[in-house]
CSV table of C-alpha atoms in Angstrom, one decimal:
chain,number,residue,atom,x,y,z
A,1472,MET,CA,122.7,123.6,84.9
A,1473,ALA,CA,121.8,120.0,85.9
A,1474,ALA,CA,124.5,117.9,87.4
A,1475,PHE,CA,126.0,115.3,85.1
A,1476,SER,CA,128.1,112.3,85.8
A,1477,LEU,CA,129.5,109.5,83.6
A,1478,PRO,CA,128.5,105.9,84.2
A,1479,SER,CA,130.9,104.3,86.7
A,1480,TRP,CA,132.3,101.9,84.2
A,1481,LEU,CA,133.0,104.7,81.7
A,1482,SER,CA,134.5,106.9,84.4
A,1483,ARG,CA,137.0,104.1,85.4
A,1484,THR,CA,137.9,103.3,81.9
A,1485,PHE,CA,138.9,106.8,80.9
A,1486,GLY,CA,140.1,108.1,84.3
A,1487,ALA,CA,137.3,110.5,85.0
A,1488,ARG,CA,136.3,111.0,88.6
A,1489,PRO,CA,133.8,108.5,90.0
A,1490,ALA,CA,130.5,110.2,90.8
A,1491,GLN,CA,130.2,111.8,94.3
A,1492,ALA,CA,133.9,111.9,94.9
A,1493,TRP,CA,134.9,115.0,96.9
A,1494,CYS,CA,137.7,116.7,98.8
A,1495,ARG,CA,137.2,119.2,101.6
A,1496,THR,CA,140.1,121.1,103.2
A,1497,ALA,CA,140.7,123.4,106.1
A,1498,LEU,CA,143.7,125.3,107.4
A,1499,ALA,CA,144.0,127.0,110.8
A,1500,SER,CA,146.9,128.8,112.6
A,1501,GLU,CA,145.7,129.6,116.0
A,1502,THR,CA,148.1,129.7,118.9
A,1503,SER,CA,146.2,127.0,120.9
A,1504,LEU,CA,145.4,123.6,119.6
A,1505,GLN,CA,141.8,123.9,120.8
A,1506,ALA,CA,141.3,127.1,118.9
A,1507,SER,CA,142.7,125.6,115.7
A,1508,VAL,CA,140.4,122.6,116.0
A,1509,GLU,CA,137.4,124.9,116.5
A,1510,ASP,CA,138.4,126.8,113.4
A,1511,ILE,CA,138.9,123.6,111.4
A,1512,ALA,CA,135.4,122.4,112.5
A,1513,THR,CA,133.8,125.6,111.4
A,1514,GLN,CA,135.5,125.5,107.9
A,1515,LEU,CA,134.4,121.8,107.5
A,1516,ARG,CA,130.8,122.3,108.7
A,1517,GLY,CA,128.4,120.5,106.5
A,1518,ALA,CA,130.9,118.1,105.1
A,1519,GLY,CA,129.4,114.6,104.9
A,1520,PRO,CA,131.2,111.5,106.3
A,1521,ALA,CA,134.6,111.0,104.7
A,1522,ASP,CA,136.4,107.8,103.8
A,1523,LEU,CA,139.8,109.2,104.8
A,1524,ALA,CA,140.9,112.2,106.9
A,1525,LEU,CA,144.5,113.4,106.6
A,1526,VAL,CA,145.8,115.5,109.4
A,1527,PHE,CA,149.0,117.5,109.5
A,1528,ALA,CA,150.0,119.5,112.6
A,1529,ALA,CA,152.9,121.8,113.3
A,1530,ALA,CA,155.6,120.9,115.8
A,1531,SER,CA,154.4,123.7,118.1
A,1532,TYR,CA,151.4,121.5,119.0
A,1533,ALA,CA,153.6,118.6,120.0
A,1534,SER,CA,152.8,118.6,123.7
A,1535,ASP,CA,149.1,118.5,123.0
A,1536,LEU,CA,149.3,116.0,120.1
A,1537,PRO,CA,147.5,113.2,122.0
A,1538,ARG,CA,144.4,115.4,122.3
A,1539,LEU,CA,144.2,116.3,118.6
A,1540,LEU,CA,142.4,113.3,117.0
A,1541,PRO,CA,139.9,112.9,119.8
A,1542,LEU,CA,139.0,116.6,119.6
A,1543,LEU,CA,138.7,116.5,115.8
A,1544,GLN,CA,136.6,113.3,115.9
A,1545,GLU,CA,134.0,115.0,118.1
A,1546,LYS,CA,133.3,117.4,115.3
A,1547,VAL,CA,134.3,115.7,112.0
A,1548,GLN,CA,133.3,112.3,110.7
A,1549,ALA,CA,135.6,110.0,108.8
A,1550,SER,CA,136.1,106.2,108.5
A,1551,HIS,CA,140.0,106.4,108.7
A,1552,TRP,CA,142.3,108.9,110.2
A,1553,LEU,CA,146.0,109.3,109.4
A,1554,GLY,CA,148.6,112.1,109.7
A,1555,CYS,CA,151.7,113.3,111.4
A,1556,LEU,CA,153.5,116.2,113.1
A,1557,GLY,CA,155.8,118.3,110.8
A,1558,GLY,CA,158.4,121.0,110.9
A,1559,GLY,CA,155.8,123.0,108.9
A,1560,VAL,CA,152.3,122.4,107.5
A,1561,VAL,CA,150.9,122.6,104.0
A,1562,GLY,CA,147.2,123.2,103.6
A,1563,THR,CA,144.4,124.8,101.7
A,1564,ASP,CA,142.3,127.5,103.5
A,1565,ALA,CA,138.6,128.2,103.4
A,1566,GLY,CA,139.0,130.4,100.4
A,1567,GLY,CA,140.6,127.6,98.4
A,1568,SER,CA,144.2,129.0,98.5
A,1569,PRO,CA,147.1,126.7,99.4
A,1570,HIS,CA,149.8,127.8,101.8
A,1571,GLU,CA,153.0,126.6,103.3
A,1572,LEU,CA,153.1,127.6,107.0
A,1573,GLU,CA,156.6,127.3,108.5
A,1574,ASN,CA,157.8,127.9,112.1
A,1575,LYS,CA,154.4,128.8,113.4
A,1576,PRO,CA,151.3,127.0,114.8
A,1577,ALA,CA,149.3,125.4,112.0
A,1578,LEU,CA,146.8,122.6,111.5
A,1579,SER,CA,145.8,121.2,108.1
A,1580,VAL,CA,142.9,118.7,107.7
A,1581,THR,CA,141.8,117.1,104.4
A,1582,LEU,CA,138.6,115.0,104.0
A,1583,LEU,CA,138.3,112.7,101.1
A,1584,ARG,CA,135.2,110.8,99.8
A,1585,LEU,CA,136.5,108.2,97.4
A,1586,PRO,CA,133.7,106.0,95.9
A,1587,GLY,CA,135.1,102.6,94.8
A,1588,ALA,CA,138.4,103.0,96.7
A,1589,GLU,CA,140.0,100.2,98.6
A,1590,LEU,CA,141.6,101.7,101.6
A,1591,HIS,CA,143.8,99.7,104.0
A,1592,PRO,CA,145.3,101.8,106.8
A,1593,PHE,CA,148.3,100.1,108.6
A,1594,ALA,CA,150.6,100.8,111.5
A,1595,ILE,CA,154.0,99.1,111.7
A,1596,ASP,CA,156.3,98.5,114.7
A,1597,THR,CA,159.6,99.3,113.1
A,1598,ASP,CA,161.6,97.8,116.0
A,1599,CYS,CA,160.5,94.3,114.7
A,1600,LEU,CA,161.0,94.3,111.0
A,1601,PRO,CA,161.4,91.1,109.0
A,1602,ASP,CA,164.6,90.0,107.4
A,1603,LEU,CA,165.3,91.5,104.0
A,1604,ASP,CA,166.9,88.3,102.8
A,1605,GLY,CA,163.8,86.2,103.7
A,1606,PRO,CA,160.4,85.8,101.9
A,1607,ALA,CA,158.1,88.7,101.1
A,1608,ASP,CA,155.1,87.3,103.0
A,1609,PRO,CA,156.2,88.6,106.4
A,1610,TRP,CA,156.5,92.1,104.9
A,1611,ARG,CA,153.0,91.8,103.4
A,1612,ALA,CA,151.7,90.7,106.8
A,1613,LEU,CA,152.8,94.0,108.3
A,1614,LEU,CA,150.3,95.8,106.1
A,1615,ASN,CA,147.3,93.7,107.2
A,1616,ALA,CA,146.0,93.5,103.7
A,1617,SER,CA,146.1,91.1,100.8
A,1618,ALA,CA,148.5,92.0,98.0
A,1619,ALA,CA,146.2,94.0,95.8
A,1620,PRO,CA,147.4,94.5,92.2
A,1621,SER,CA,149.5,97.6,92.1
A,1622,PRO,CA,148.0,99.7,94.9
A,1623,SER,CA,149.4,103.0,95.9
A,1624,MET,CA,150.9,103.6,99.3
A,1625,LEU,CA,150.9,106.7,101.5
A,1626,LEU,CA,153.7,106.2,104.1
A,1627,LEU,CA,154.6,108.3,107.1
A,1628,VAL,CA,157.6,107.4,109.4
A,1629,ASP,CA,158.4,108.5,113.0
A,1630,PRO,CA,161.8,110.2,113.3
A,1631,SER,CA,162.8,107.7,116.0
A,1632,CYS,CA,162.8,104.8,113.5
A,1633,SER,CA,166.4,103.7,113.1
A,1634,ARG,CA,165.8,101.4,110.1
A,1635,ILE,CA,164.0,103.7,107.6
A,1636,ASN,CA,165.9,102.5,104.6
A,1637,ASP,CA,165.3,98.9,105.5
A,1638,LEU,CA,161.6,99.6,106.0
A,1639,ILE,CA,161.4,101.3,102.5
A,1640,SER,CA,163.3,98.4,100.9
A,1641,GLY,CA,161.1,95.8,102.6
A,1642,LEU,CA,157.9,97.5,101.5
A,1643,ASP,CA,159.2,97.7,97.9
A,1644,TYR,CA,159.8,94.0,98.3
A,1645,ALA,CA,156.3,93.3,99.6
A,1646,CYS,CA,154.5,95.6,97.1
A,1647,PRO,CA,156.8,96.1,94.1
A,1648,GLY,CA,154.1,97.6,92.0
A,1649,ALA,CA,152.9,100.2,94.5
A,1650,ALA,CA,153.9,103.9,94.2
A,1651,LYS,CA,155.0,104.9,97.7
A,1652,VAL,CA,155.0,108.6,98.7
A,1653,GLY,CA,155.3,110.2,102.1
A,1654,GLY,CA,157.9,111.5,104.5
A,1655,VAL,CA,159.6,111.3,107.9
A,1656,ALA,CA,157.6,113.3,110.6
A,1657,GLY,CA,159.0,116.1,112.7
A,1658,PRO,CA,160.9,115.4,115.9
A,1659,HIS,CA,160.0,117.0,119.3
A,1660,SER,CA,160.8,116.6,123.0
A,1661,ALA,CA,157.5,115.3,124.2
A,1662,GLY,CA,157.3,111.7,125.4
A,1663,HIS,CA,155.3,110.3,122.6
A,1664,GLY,CA,155.5,109.7,118.8
A,1665,SER,CA,154.9,112.0,115.9
A,1666,LEU,CA,152.4,109.9,114.0
A,1667,LEU,CA,148.6,110.0,114.0
A,1668,PHE,CA,146.6,106.8,113.5
A,1669,GLY,CA,143.0,106.1,114.3
A,1670,ASP,CA,142.5,108.1,117.5
A,1671,GLN,CA,146.1,107.6,118.8
A,1672,VAL,CA,149.6,109.0,118.6
A,1673,VAL,CA,152.1,106.3,117.7
A,1674,ARG,CA,155.7,105.7,116.7
A,1675,GLY,CA,157.1,103.4,114.0
A,1676,ALA,CA,155.4,103.9,110.7
A,1677,VAL,CA,151.8,104.4,109.5
A,1678,GLY,CA,150.2,104.6,106.1
A,1679,CYS,CA,147.4,103.6,103.9
A,1680,LEU,CA,147.2,101.3,100.8
A,1681,ILE,CA,145.0,103.1,98.2
A,1682,GLY,CA,143.6,100.9,95.4
A,1683,GLY,CA,140.4,100.0,93.7
A,1684,ALA,CA,139.1,103.0,91.8
A,1685,TRP,CA,141.8,105.4,93.0
A,1686,GLN,CA,145.6,105.7,92.9
A,1687,LEU,CA,148.4,108.1,93.9
A,1688,ASP,CA,150.5,109.4,91.0
A,1689,PRO,CA,154.0,110.3,92.4
A,1690,VAL,CA,156.0,113.4,91.4
A,1691,VAL,CA,159.5,113.6,92.9
A,1692,ALA,CA,161.4,116.9,92.4
A,1693,GLN,CA,165.0,116.7,93.8
A,1694,GLY,CA,165.7,120.4,93.2
A,1695,CYS,CA,169.0,120.2,91.4
A,1696,ARG,CA,170.5,120.8,88.0
A,1697,PRO,CA,173.5,118.9,86.5
A,1698,ILE,CA,176.8,120.5,85.8
A,1699,GLY,CA,179.5,118.9,83.7
A,1700,PRO,CA,179.5,115.6,82.0
A,1701,VAL,CA,178.4,112.2,83.2
A,1702,PHE,CA,181.2,110.1,84.6
A,1703,ASP,CA,181.6,106.3,85.2
A,1704,VAL,CA,182.7,105.1,88.6
A,1705,GLU,CA,186.0,103.1,88.2
A,1706,GLN,CA,187.1,102.6,91.8
A,1707,VAL,CA,185.0,102.7,95.0
A,1708,GLN,CA,185.2,101.6,98.7
A,1709,ARG,CA,181.7,101.4,100.1
A,1710,ASN,CA,180.5,105.0,99.9
A,1711,VAL,CA,183.8,106.6,98.9
A,1712,VAL,CA,184.4,107.2,95.2
A,1713,LEU,CA,188.1,107.0,94.5
A,1714,GLU,CA,188.2,107.3,90.7
A,1715,VAL,CA,185.9,108.2,87.8
A,1716,SER,CA,186.3,108.2,84.1
A,1717,GLN,CA,185.0,110.0,81.0
A,1718,GLY,CA,185.9,108.0,77.9
A,1719,GLN,CA,189.5,106.9,78.2
A,1720,ALA,CA,190.4,109.6,80.7
A,1721,ARG,CA,190.5,108.6,84.4
A,1722,ARG,CA,190.9,110.9,87.3
A,1723,SER,CA,189.9,111.5,90.9
A,1724,PRO,CA,186.4,113.0,91.6
A,1725,VAL,CA,188.0,116.2,92.8
A,1726,ALA,CA,190.1,116.5,89.7
A,1727,ALA,CA,187.0,115.9,87.6
A,1728,LEU,CA,185.2,118.6,89.5
A,1729,GLN,CA,188.1,121.1,89.1
A,1730,SER,CA,187.9,120.6,85.3
A,1731,ILE,CA,184.2,121.5,85.5
A,1732,LEU,CA,184.7,124.7,87.5
A,1733,THR,CA,186.5,126.5,84.8
A,1734,ASP,CA,183.4,126.5,82.6
A,1735,LEU,CA,181.1,127.8,85.4
A,1736,SER,CA,180.0,131.3,86.0
A,1737,ALA,CA,181.1,133.2,89.2
A,1738,GLU,CA,177.6,132.6,90.7
A,1739,GLU,CA,177.8,128.9,90.0
A,1740,ARG,CA,181.2,128.6,91.5
A,1741,GLU,CA,179.9,130.3,94.6
A,1742,LEU,CA,177.1,127.7,94.8
A,1743,VAL,CA,179.6,124.9,94.6
A,1744,LYS,CA,180.9,126.0,98.0
A,1745,HIS,CA,177.7,125.2,99.8
A,1746,SER,CA,175.1,123.6,97.4
A,1747,LEU,CA,177.0,120.8,95.6
A,1748,PHE,CA,175.6,117.3,95.4
A,1749,LEU,CA,176.2,114.2,93.4
A,1750,GLY,CA,173.7,112.6,91.1
A,1751,VAL,CA,174.0,108.8,91.3
A,1752,GLY,CA,172.7,106.9,88.2
A,1753,ARG,CA,170.2,104.1,89.1
A,1754,SER,CA,170.2,102.6,85.6
A,1755,ASN,CA,172.8,103.2,82.8
A,1756,PHE,CA,170.1,102.2,80.2
A,1757,SER,CA,167.8,104.9,81.5
A,1758,LEU,CA,170.5,107.5,81.4
A,1759,SER,CA,171.0,107.0,77.8
A,1760,ALA,CA,167.3,107.0,76.9
A,1761,ALA,CA,166.3,109.1,73.9
A,1762,ASP,CA,163.8,111.3,75.7
A,1763,PRO,CA,165.7,114.3,77.1
A,1764,ASP,CA,162.6,115.5,78.9
A,1765,GLY,CA,161.8,112.2,80.6
A,1766,PRO,CA,162.1,111.7,84.3
A,1767,THR,CA,165.7,111.7,85.7
A,1768,SER,CA,167.3,108.4,86.7
A,1769,PHE,CA,169.7,110.2,89.0
A,1770,LEU,CA,169.3,109.9,92.7
A,1771,VAL,CA,170.7,113.1,94.2
A,1772,ARG,CA,172.8,112.5,97.3
A,1773,ASN,CA,174.8,114.6,99.7
A,1774,LEU,CA,178.6,114.9,99.4
A,1775,LEU,CA,179.9,114.1,102.9
A,1776,GLY,CA,183.5,115.0,102.6
A,1777,VAL,CA,186.7,115.1,100.5
A,1778,ASP,CA,190.0,113.3,101.1
A,1779,PRO,CA,192.6,115.9,100.0
A,1780,ARG,CA,195.3,113.2,99.8
A,1781,ASN,CA,193.8,111.4,96.8
A,1782,GLY,CA,190.9,113.5,95.7
A,1783,ALA,CA,188.3,111.0,96.7
A,1784,VAL,CA,184.7,112.0,97.8
A,1785,ALA,CA,182.4,110.4,100.3
A,1786,VAL,CA,178.8,110.1,99.3
A,1787,ALA,CA,175.6,109.6,101.3
A,1788,GLU,CA,174.9,106.4,99.3
A,1789,ARG,CA,176.5,103.0,99.0
A,1790,MET,CA,178.3,103.1,95.6
A,1791,ARG,CA,179.5,100.5,93.2
A,1792,VAL,CA,181.9,100.3,90.2
A,1793,GLY,CA,180.1,100.9,86.9
A,1794,GLN,CA,177.6,103.4,88.2
A,1795,GLN,CA,177.3,106.7,86.4
A,1796,VAL,CA,177.5,109.9,88.4
A,1797,GLN,CA,177.1,113.6,87.6
A,1798,PHE,CA,177.7,116.7,89.9
A,1799,GLN,CA,174.6,118.7,90.7
A,1800,LEU,CA,173.9,122.2,91.9
A,1801,ARG,CA,170.9,123.1,94.0
A,1802,ASP,CA,169.3,126.6,93.8
A,1803,ALA,CA,165.9,128.2,93.6
A,1804,SER,CA,165.8,128.6,89.8
A,1805,ALA,CA,166.8,125.0,89.3
A,1806,SER,CA,164.2,123.8,91.7
A,1807,ARG,CA,161.5,125.9,90.1
A,1808,LEU,CA,162.4,124.7,86.6
A,1809,GLU,CA,162.5,121.1,87.5
A,1810,LEU,CA,159.2,121.1,89.5
A,1811,ARG,CA,157.4,123.0,86.7
A,1812,GLN,CA,158.6,120.5,84.1
A,1813,LEU,CA,157.5,117.5,86.2
A,1814,LEU,CA,154.1,119.0,87.0
A,1815,THR,CA,153.5,119.8,83.4
A,1816,ARG,CA,154.2,116.2,82.5
A,1817,GLN,CA,151.8,115.0,85.2
A,1818,GLN,CA,149.1,117.4,84.0
A,1819,ARG,CA,149.4,115.8,80.5
A,1820,ARG,CA,148.9,112.4,82.1
A,1821,ASN,CA,146.0,113.3,84.3
A,1822,PRO,CA,144.7,116.9,84.2
A,1823,GLU,CA,142.1,116.8,87.0
A,1824,PRO,CA,143.4,115.3,90.2
A,1825,LEU,CA,141.0,115.3,93.2
A,1826,ALA,CA,143.8,116.4,95.6
A,1827,ALA,CA,147.5,116.7,95.9
A,1828,LEU,CA,149.7,115.8,98.9
A,1829,LEU,CA,153.1,117.6,99.3
A,1830,PHE,CA,155.9,116.3,101.5
A,1831,ALA,CA,158.7,118.9,101.3
A,1832,CYS,CA,162.1,119.1,102.9
A,1833,LEU,CA,162.6,121.6,105.7
A,1834,GLY,CA,165.4,123.0,103.5
A,1835,ARG,CA,162.9,124.1,100.8
A,1836,GLY,CA,160.2,126.7,101.6
A,1837,VAL,CA,161.4,130.2,102.4
A,1838,GLY,CA,165.0,129.0,102.9
A,1839,LEU,CA,165.2,127.9,99.3
A,1840,TYR,CA,162.8,130.3,97.4
A,1841,GLY,CA,163.2,133.4,99.6
A,1842,SER,CA,159.4,133.7,100.1
A,1843,ALA,CA,156.6,131.5,101.3
A,1844,ASP,CA,154.4,129.1,99.2
A,1845,GLY,CA,157.1,128.4,96.6
A,1846,ASP,CA,156.2,124.8,95.9
A,1847,VAL,CA,152.4,125.2,96.2
A,1848,GLU,CA,152.4,128.2,93.9
A,1849,LEU,CA,154.2,126.2,91.2
A,1850,CYS,CA,151.7,123.5,91.7
A,1851,ARG,CA,148.8,125.9,91.3
A,1852,GLU,CA,150.3,127.3,88.1
A,1853,VAL,CA,149.7,123.9,86.5
A,1854,PHE,CA,146.7,122.6,88.5
A,1855,ASP,CA,144.8,125.8,89.2
A,1856,GLN,CA,142.0,124.2,91.3
A,1857,VAL,CA,143.6,121.3,93.1
A,1858,PRO,CA,143.5,121.3,96.9
A,1859,ILE,CA,147.0,120.8,98.4
A,1860,ALA,CA,147.9,119.4,101.9
A,1861,GLY,CA,151.0,117.9,103.5
A,1862,SER,CA,153.9,118.5,105.7
A,1863,PHE,CA,157.5,119.7,105.9
A,1864,CYS,CA,159.6,116.6,106.6
A,1865,ASN,CA,162.9,115.3,107.9
A,1866,GLY,CA,163.2,113.2,104.8
A,1867,GLU,CA,160.9,112.7,101.9
A,1868,ILE,CA,159.8,109.3,100.5
A,1869,GLY,CA,159.2,108.8,96.8
A,1870,PRO,CA,160.2,106.7,93.7
A,1871,VAL,CA,163.1,107.3,91.3
A,1872,ASP,CA,163.5,105.0,88.3
A,1873,GLY,CA,161.0,102.5,89.7
A,1874,SER,CA,162.4,102.1,93.2
A,1875,THR,CA,161.5,104.0,96.4
A,1876,TYR,CA,164.1,106.1,98.3
A,1877,LEU,CA,164.5,108.3,101.2
A,1878,HIS,CA,165.4,111.8,99.9
A,1879,GLY,CA,166.6,115.1,101.2
A,1880,TYR,CA,166.0,118.7,99.9
A,1881,THR,CA,163.2,117.2,97.8
A,1882,ALA,CA,159.5,117.9,97.1
A,1883,SER,CA,157.7,114.5,97.0
A,1884,LEU,CA,154.1,115.0,95.7
A,1885,ALA,CA,151.3,112.5,95.3
A,1886,PHE,CA,148.3,113.3,93.1
A,1887,LEU,CA,145.1,111.5,93.9
A,1888,VAL,CA,143.5,110.5,90.6
A,1889,PRO,CA,141.0,107.9,89.4
A,1890,ARG,CA,142.6,104.6,88.4
A,1891,ALA,CA,142.0,103.7,84.8
A,1892,GLU,CA,141.1,100.1,84.1
A,1893,GLY,CA,143.4,97.9,82.0
């Protein structure tokens, strides 16, 4: 059958892939870095020059990390190189099957050819961030790129960065229309950073603005399901919630939780002991929206402690009076259900992504699902051909209700898709 491609203007209008776009992936798990690089080169033999190479390496290669990009660049051609070290690696092997490789040597390389893309890689010194109360221009200057209309942003942060939340807030300030997806790289004891940029290992933050004919569609799965009603926060001190209400009834958060426990199953009450979180509403208007299947406006946060004297709870988030909250339970079935629903919704929006990137919490994987490849298998149920790559992170970056956050226990995905005009 002869090859067929739509005219470029028609492809962009209707979101079809621009002609000659391609994705090539490779996954290796040799004990030595050199052997894994050789395996990767063999799998990628014959691939033409790529626009962007994404490299994800397991922490077991930390001591050899400065050798990685120079070794790869001897054998593989790409205009831009970006990646990080992780607590585990996500990649797609030579047979086209995606895998999550945890606690073992692993190297994942993805090559992307993106006709019409506007790619602007950047590296940020996070020790010298601008003032969040100042103008946005200094934040835009960190990206070394003009403020393109609504670009996407891939963002990777070194674990040594002490101002991750400030960085994310500042980049939202600089590029409010950009969908930002990524994660915090894995720590190690070697005397260098965990990020890969160009041909170097660096600290701080690295990333790439992706615009023009392409964009990243984010999917953020927080892995929890709600229990009990939605409460309004009535009294709060910084991150400590002192009182909540439901209708006219006011009580402490612990008393509210106790009223919920009576309606839970024995299995759910057991989960409360070690897998209880609090969903913090980002927008009361969104929470009351008519679409029950729409994306959640709850930001799931850890419960840090309980004051038995007054029933208050400490939350890993600055709280305010008037916010809505709901207790959440995290388990494998809830995680599967949520991710499957979110992926199905994404498939309806754009059924043929060129590639998918997965930044998953170290608390997911085998520890959550009881077996390997839990998130990538769910992704392949919905997108049966898409190549998947990424990393297990120490914090995942992705949007909730229009703003970008640092998450935990989350799967933050980015689907690379053509950008429709208009």
